[in-house]
Short mmCIF file of N, CA, C and O in Angstrom, two decimals:
data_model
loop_
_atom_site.label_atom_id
_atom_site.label_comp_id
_atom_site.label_asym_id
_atom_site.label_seq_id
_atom_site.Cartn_x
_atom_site.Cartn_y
_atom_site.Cartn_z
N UNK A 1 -18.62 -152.68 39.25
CA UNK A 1 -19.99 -152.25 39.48
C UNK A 1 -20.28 -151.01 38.64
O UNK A 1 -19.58 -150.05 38.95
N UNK A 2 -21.16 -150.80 37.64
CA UNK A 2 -21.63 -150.20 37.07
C UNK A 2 -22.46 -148.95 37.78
O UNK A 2 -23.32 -149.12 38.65
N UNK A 3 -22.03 -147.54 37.21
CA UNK A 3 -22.87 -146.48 37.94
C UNK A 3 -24.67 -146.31 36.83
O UNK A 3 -25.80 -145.86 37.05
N UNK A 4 -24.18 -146.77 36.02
CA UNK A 4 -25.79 -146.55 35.04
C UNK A 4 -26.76 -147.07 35.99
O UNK A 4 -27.60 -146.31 36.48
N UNK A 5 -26.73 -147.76 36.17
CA UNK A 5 -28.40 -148.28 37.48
C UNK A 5 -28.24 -147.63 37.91
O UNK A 5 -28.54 -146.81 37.03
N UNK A 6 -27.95 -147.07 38.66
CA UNK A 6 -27.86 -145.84 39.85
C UNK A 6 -28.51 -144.82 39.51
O UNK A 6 -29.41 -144.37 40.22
N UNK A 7 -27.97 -144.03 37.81
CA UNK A 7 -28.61 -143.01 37.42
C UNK A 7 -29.75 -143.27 37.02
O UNK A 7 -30.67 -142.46 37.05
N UNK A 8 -29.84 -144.39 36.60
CA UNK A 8 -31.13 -144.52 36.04
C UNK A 8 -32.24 -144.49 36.69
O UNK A 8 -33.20 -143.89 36.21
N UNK A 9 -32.32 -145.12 37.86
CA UNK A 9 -33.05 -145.12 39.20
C UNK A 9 -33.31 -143.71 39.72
O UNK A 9 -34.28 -143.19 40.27
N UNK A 10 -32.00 -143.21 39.34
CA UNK A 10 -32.39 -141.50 39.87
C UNK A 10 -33.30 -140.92 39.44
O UNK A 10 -34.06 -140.17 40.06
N UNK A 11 -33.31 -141.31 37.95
CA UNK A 11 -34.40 -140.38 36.58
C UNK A 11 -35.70 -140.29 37.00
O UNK A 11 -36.53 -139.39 37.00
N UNK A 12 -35.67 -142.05 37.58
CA UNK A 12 -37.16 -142.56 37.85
C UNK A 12 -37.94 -141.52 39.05
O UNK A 12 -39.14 -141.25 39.14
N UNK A 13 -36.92 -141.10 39.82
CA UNK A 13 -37.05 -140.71 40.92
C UNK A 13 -37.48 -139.45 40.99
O UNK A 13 -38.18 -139.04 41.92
N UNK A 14 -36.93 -138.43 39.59
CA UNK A 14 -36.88 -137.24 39.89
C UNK A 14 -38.67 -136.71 39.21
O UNK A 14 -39.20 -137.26 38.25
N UNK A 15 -39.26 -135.61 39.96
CA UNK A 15 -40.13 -135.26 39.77
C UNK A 15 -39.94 -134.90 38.33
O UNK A 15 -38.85 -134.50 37.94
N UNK A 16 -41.45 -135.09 37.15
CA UNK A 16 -41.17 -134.65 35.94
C UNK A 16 -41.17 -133.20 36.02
O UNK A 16 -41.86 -132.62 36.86
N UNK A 17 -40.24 -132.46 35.01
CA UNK A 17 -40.18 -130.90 34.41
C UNK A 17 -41.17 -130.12 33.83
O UNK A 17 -41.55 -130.36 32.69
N UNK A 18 -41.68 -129.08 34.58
CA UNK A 18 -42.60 -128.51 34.36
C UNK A 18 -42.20 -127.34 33.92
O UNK A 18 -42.72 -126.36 34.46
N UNK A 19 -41.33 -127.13 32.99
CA UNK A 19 -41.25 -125.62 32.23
C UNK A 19 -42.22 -125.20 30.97
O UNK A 19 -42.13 -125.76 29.88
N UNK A 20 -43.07 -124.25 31.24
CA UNK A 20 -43.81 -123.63 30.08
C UNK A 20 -42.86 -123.85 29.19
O UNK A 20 -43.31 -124.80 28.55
N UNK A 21 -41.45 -123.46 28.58
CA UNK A 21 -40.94 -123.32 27.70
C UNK A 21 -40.91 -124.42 26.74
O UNK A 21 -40.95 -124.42 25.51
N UNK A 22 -40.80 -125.63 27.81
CA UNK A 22 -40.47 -126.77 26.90
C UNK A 22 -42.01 -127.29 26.85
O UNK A 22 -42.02 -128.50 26.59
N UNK A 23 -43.23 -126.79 27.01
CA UNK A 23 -44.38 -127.41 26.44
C UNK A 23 -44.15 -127.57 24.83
O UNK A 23 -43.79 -126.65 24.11
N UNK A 24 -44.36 -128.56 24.51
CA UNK A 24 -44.20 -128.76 23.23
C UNK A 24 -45.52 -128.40 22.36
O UNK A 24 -45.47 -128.42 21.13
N UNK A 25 -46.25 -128.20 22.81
CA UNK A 25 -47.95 -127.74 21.84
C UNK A 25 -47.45 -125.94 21.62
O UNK A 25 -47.36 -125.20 20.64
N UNK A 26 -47.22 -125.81 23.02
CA UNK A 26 -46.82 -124.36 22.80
C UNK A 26 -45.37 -124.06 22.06
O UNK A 26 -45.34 -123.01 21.41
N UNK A 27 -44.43 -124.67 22.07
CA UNK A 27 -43.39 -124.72 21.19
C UNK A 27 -43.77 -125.17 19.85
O UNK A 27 -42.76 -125.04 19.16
N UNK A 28 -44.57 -125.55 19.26
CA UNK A 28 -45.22 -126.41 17.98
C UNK A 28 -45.49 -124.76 17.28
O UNK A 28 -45.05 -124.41 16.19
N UNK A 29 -46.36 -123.83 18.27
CA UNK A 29 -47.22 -123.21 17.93
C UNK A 29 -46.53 -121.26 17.71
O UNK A 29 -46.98 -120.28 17.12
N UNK A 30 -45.62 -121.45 18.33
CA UNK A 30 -44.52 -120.57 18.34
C UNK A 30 -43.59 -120.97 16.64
O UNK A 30 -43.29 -120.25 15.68
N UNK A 31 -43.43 -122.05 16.85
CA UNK A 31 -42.26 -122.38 15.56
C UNK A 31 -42.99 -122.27 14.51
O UNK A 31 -42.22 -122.18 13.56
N UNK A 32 -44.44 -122.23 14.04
CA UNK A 32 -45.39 -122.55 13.47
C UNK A 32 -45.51 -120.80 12.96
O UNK A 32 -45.62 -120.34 11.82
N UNK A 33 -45.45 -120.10 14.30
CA UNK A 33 -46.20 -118.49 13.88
C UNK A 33 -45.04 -117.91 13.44
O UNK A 33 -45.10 -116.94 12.70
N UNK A 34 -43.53 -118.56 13.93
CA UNK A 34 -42.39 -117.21 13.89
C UNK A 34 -42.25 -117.57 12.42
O UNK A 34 -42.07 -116.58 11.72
N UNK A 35 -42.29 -118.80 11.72
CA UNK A 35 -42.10 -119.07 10.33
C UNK A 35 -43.31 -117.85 9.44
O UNK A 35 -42.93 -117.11 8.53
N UNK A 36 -44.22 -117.89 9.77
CA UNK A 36 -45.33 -116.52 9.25
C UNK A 36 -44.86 -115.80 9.64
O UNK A 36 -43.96 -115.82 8.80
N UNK A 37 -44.51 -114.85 10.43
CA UNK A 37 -44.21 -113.82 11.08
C UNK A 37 -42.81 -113.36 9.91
O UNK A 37 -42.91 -112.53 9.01
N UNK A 38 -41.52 -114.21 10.28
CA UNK A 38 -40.57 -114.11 9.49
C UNK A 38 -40.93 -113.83 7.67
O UNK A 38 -40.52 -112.93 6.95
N UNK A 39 -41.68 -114.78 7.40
CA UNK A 39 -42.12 -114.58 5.77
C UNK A 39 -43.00 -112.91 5.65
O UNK A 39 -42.81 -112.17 4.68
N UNK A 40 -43.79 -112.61 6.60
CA UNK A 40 -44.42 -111.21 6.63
C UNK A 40 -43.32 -109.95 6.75
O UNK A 40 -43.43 -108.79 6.37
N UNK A 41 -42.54 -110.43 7.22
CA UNK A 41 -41.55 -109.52 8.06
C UNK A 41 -40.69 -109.12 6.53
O UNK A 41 -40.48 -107.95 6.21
N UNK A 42 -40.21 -110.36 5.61
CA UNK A 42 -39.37 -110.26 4.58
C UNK A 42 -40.03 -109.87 3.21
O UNK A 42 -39.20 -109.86 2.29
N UNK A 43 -41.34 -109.53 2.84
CA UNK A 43 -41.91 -109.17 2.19
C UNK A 43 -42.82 -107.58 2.68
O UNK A 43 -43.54 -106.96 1.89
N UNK A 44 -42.64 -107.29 3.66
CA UNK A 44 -43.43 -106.09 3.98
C UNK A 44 -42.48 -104.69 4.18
O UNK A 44 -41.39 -104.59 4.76
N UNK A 45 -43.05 -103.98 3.71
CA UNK A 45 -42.46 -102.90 3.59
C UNK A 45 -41.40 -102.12 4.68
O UNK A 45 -40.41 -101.47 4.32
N UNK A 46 -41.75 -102.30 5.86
CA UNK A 46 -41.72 -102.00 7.28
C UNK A 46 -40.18 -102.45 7.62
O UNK A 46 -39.69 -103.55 7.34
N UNK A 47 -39.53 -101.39 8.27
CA UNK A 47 -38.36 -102.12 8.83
C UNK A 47 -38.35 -102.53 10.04
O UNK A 47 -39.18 -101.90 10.70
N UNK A 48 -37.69 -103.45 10.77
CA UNK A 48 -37.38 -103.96 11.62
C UNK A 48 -37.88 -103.02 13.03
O UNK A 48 -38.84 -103.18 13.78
N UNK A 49 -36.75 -101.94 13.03
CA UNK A 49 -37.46 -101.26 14.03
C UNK A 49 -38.47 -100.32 13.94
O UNK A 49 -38.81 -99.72 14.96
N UNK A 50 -39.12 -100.03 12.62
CA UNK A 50 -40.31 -99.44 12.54
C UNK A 50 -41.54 -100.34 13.50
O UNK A 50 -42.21 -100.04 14.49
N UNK A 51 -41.45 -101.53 12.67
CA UNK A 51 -42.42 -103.19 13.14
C UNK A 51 -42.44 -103.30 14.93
O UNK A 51 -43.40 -103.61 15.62
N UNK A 52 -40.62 -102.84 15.52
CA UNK A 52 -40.54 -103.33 17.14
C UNK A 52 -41.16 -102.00 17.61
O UNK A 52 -41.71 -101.95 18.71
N UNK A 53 -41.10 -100.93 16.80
CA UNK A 53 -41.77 -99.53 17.36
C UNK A 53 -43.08 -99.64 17.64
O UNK A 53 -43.62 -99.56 18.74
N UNK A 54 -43.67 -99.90 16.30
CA UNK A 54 -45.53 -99.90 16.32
C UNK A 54 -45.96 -100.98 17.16
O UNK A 54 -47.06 -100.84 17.67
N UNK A 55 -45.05 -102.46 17.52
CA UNK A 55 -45.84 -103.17 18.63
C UNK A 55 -45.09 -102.96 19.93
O UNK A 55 -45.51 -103.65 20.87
N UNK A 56 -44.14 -102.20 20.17
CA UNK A 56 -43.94 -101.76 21.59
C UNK A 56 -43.08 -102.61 21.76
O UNK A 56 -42.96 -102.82 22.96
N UNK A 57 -42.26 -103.35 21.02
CA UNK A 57 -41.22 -104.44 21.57
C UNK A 57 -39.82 -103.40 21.30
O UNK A 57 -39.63 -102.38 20.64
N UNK A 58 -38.98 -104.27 22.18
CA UNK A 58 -37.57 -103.84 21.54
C UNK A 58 -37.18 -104.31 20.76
O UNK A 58 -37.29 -105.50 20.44
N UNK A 59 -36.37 -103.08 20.02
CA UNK A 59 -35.99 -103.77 18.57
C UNK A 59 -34.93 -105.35 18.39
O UNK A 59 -34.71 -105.98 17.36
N UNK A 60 -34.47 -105.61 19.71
CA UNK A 60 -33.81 -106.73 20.11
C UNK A 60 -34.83 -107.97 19.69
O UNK A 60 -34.41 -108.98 19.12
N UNK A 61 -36.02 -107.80 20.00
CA UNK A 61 -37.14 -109.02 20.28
C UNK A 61 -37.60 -109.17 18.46
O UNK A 61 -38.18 -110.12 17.94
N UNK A 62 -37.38 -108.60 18.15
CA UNK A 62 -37.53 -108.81 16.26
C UNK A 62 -36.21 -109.23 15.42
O UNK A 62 -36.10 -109.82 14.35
N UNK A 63 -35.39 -108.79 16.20
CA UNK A 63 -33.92 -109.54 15.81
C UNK A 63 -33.59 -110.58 16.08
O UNK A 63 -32.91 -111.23 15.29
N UNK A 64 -34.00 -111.11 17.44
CA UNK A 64 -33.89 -112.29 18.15
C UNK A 64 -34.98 -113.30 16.90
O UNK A 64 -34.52 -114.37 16.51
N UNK A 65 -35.99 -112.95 16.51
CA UNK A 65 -37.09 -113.51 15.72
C UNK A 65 -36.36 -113.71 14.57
O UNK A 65 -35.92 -114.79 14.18
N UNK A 66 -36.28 -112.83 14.13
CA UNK A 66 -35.31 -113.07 12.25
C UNK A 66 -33.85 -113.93 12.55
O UNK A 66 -33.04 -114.32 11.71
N UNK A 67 -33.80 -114.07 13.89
CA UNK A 67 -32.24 -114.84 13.78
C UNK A 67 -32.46 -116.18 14.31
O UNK A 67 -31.63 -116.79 14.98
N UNK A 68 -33.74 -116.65 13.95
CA UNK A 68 -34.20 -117.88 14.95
C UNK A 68 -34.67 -118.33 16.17
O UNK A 68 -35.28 -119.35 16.47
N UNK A 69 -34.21 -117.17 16.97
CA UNK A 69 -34.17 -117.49 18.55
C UNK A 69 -35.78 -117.41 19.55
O UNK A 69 -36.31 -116.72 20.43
N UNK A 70 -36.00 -118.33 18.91
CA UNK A 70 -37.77 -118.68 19.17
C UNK A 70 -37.79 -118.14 20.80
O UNK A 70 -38.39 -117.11 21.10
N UNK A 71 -37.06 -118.95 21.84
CA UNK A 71 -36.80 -119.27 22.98
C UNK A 71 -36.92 -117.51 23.55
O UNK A 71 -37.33 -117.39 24.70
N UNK A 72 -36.66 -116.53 22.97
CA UNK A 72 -36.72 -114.98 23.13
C UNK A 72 -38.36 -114.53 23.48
O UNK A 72 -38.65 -113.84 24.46
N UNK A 73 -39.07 -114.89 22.79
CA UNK A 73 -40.36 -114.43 22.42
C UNK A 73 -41.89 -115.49 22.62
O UNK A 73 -42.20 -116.62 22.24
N UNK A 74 -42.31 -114.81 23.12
CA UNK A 74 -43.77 -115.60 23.91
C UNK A 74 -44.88 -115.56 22.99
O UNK A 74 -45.19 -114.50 22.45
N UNK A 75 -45.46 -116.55 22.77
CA UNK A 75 -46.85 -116.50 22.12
C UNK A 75 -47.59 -115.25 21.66
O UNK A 75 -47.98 -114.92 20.54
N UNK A 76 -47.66 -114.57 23.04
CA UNK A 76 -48.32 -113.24 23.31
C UNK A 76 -47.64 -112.03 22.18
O UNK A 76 -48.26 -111.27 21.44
N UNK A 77 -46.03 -112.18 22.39
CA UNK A 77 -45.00 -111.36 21.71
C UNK A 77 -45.18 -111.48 20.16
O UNK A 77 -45.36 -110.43 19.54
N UNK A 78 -45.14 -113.09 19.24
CA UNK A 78 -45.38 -113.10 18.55
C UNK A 78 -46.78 -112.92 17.74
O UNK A 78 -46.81 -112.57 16.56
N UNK A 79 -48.05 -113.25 18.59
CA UNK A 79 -48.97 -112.39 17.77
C UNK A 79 -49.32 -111.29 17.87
O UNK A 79 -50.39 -110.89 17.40
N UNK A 80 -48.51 -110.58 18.51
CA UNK A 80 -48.18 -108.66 18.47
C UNK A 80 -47.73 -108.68 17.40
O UNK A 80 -48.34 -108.04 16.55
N UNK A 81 -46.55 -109.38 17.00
CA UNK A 81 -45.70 -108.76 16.15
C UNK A 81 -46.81 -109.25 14.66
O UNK A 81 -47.33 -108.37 13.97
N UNK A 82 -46.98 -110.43 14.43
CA UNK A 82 -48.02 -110.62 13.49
C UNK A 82 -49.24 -109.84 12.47
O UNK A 82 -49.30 -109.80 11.24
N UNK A 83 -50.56 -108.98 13.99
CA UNK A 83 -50.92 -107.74 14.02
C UNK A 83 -50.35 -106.62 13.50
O UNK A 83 -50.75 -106.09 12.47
N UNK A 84 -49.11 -106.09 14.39
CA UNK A 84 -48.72 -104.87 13.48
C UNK A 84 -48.29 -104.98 12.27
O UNK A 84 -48.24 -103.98 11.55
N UNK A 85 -47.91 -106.16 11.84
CA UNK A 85 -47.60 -106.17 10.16
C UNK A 85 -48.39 -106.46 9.22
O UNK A 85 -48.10 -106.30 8.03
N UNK A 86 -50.01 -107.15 9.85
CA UNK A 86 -50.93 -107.32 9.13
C UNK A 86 -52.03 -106.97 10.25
O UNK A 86 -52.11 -107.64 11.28
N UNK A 87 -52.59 -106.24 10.08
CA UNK A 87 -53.86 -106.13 11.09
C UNK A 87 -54.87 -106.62 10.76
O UNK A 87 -55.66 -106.67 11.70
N UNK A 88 -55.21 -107.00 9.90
CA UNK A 88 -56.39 -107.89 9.63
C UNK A 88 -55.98 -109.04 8.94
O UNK A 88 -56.44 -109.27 7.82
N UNK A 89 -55.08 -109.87 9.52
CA UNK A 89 -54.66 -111.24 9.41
C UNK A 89 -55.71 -111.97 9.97
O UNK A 89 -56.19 -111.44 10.97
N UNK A 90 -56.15 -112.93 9.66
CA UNK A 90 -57.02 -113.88 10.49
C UNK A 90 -56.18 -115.05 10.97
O UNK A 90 -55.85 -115.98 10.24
N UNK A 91 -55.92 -114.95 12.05
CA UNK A 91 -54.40 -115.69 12.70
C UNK A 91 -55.25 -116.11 14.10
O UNK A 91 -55.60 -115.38 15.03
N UNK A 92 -55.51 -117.98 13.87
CA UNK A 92 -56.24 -118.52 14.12
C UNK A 92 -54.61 -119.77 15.41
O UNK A 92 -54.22 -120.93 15.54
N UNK A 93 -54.37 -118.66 15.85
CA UNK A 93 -53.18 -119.17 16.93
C UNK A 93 -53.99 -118.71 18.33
O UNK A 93 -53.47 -118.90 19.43
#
């Protein structure tokens, strides 16, 4: 007797996952800004923790950004960081 039906039946069963994180429009839109963000970040004059200074982040939350780690930083976080490196970006996120 096979346990796969069993689980499978379970899947059916289990309420779907409602984590903000894994919204995918909002994950689209994050992976979308940290790629700008990162390209601003590597061409602008500004260091790292100058950039986490002027938007009030820790300098952790800009490191976490340059090292990929999307999953660190919120929508909100990344168009802070965006702003202080361009303030008159027209950043249509």
């Amino acid at each position: 007797m096979s346990t796969a039906r069993h689980t499978s039946n379970a899947e059916l069963l289990d309420p779907p996952r409602s984590c903000p994180d894994l919204d995918v429009r909002d994950l689209e839109k994050r992976t979308r800004l940290m790629r700008i963000v990162t390209r601003l970040i590597a061409v602008s004059d500004l260091g790292c923790r100058d950039i986490a200074r002027r938007a009030g982040l820790p300098a952790q939350k800009i490191s976490d950004l340059l090292a990929g780690r999307l999953e660190h930083l919120s929508l909100d976080e990344l168009r802070l960081v965006y702003h202080t490196i361009d303030p008159e970006g027209a950043l249509n996120y």
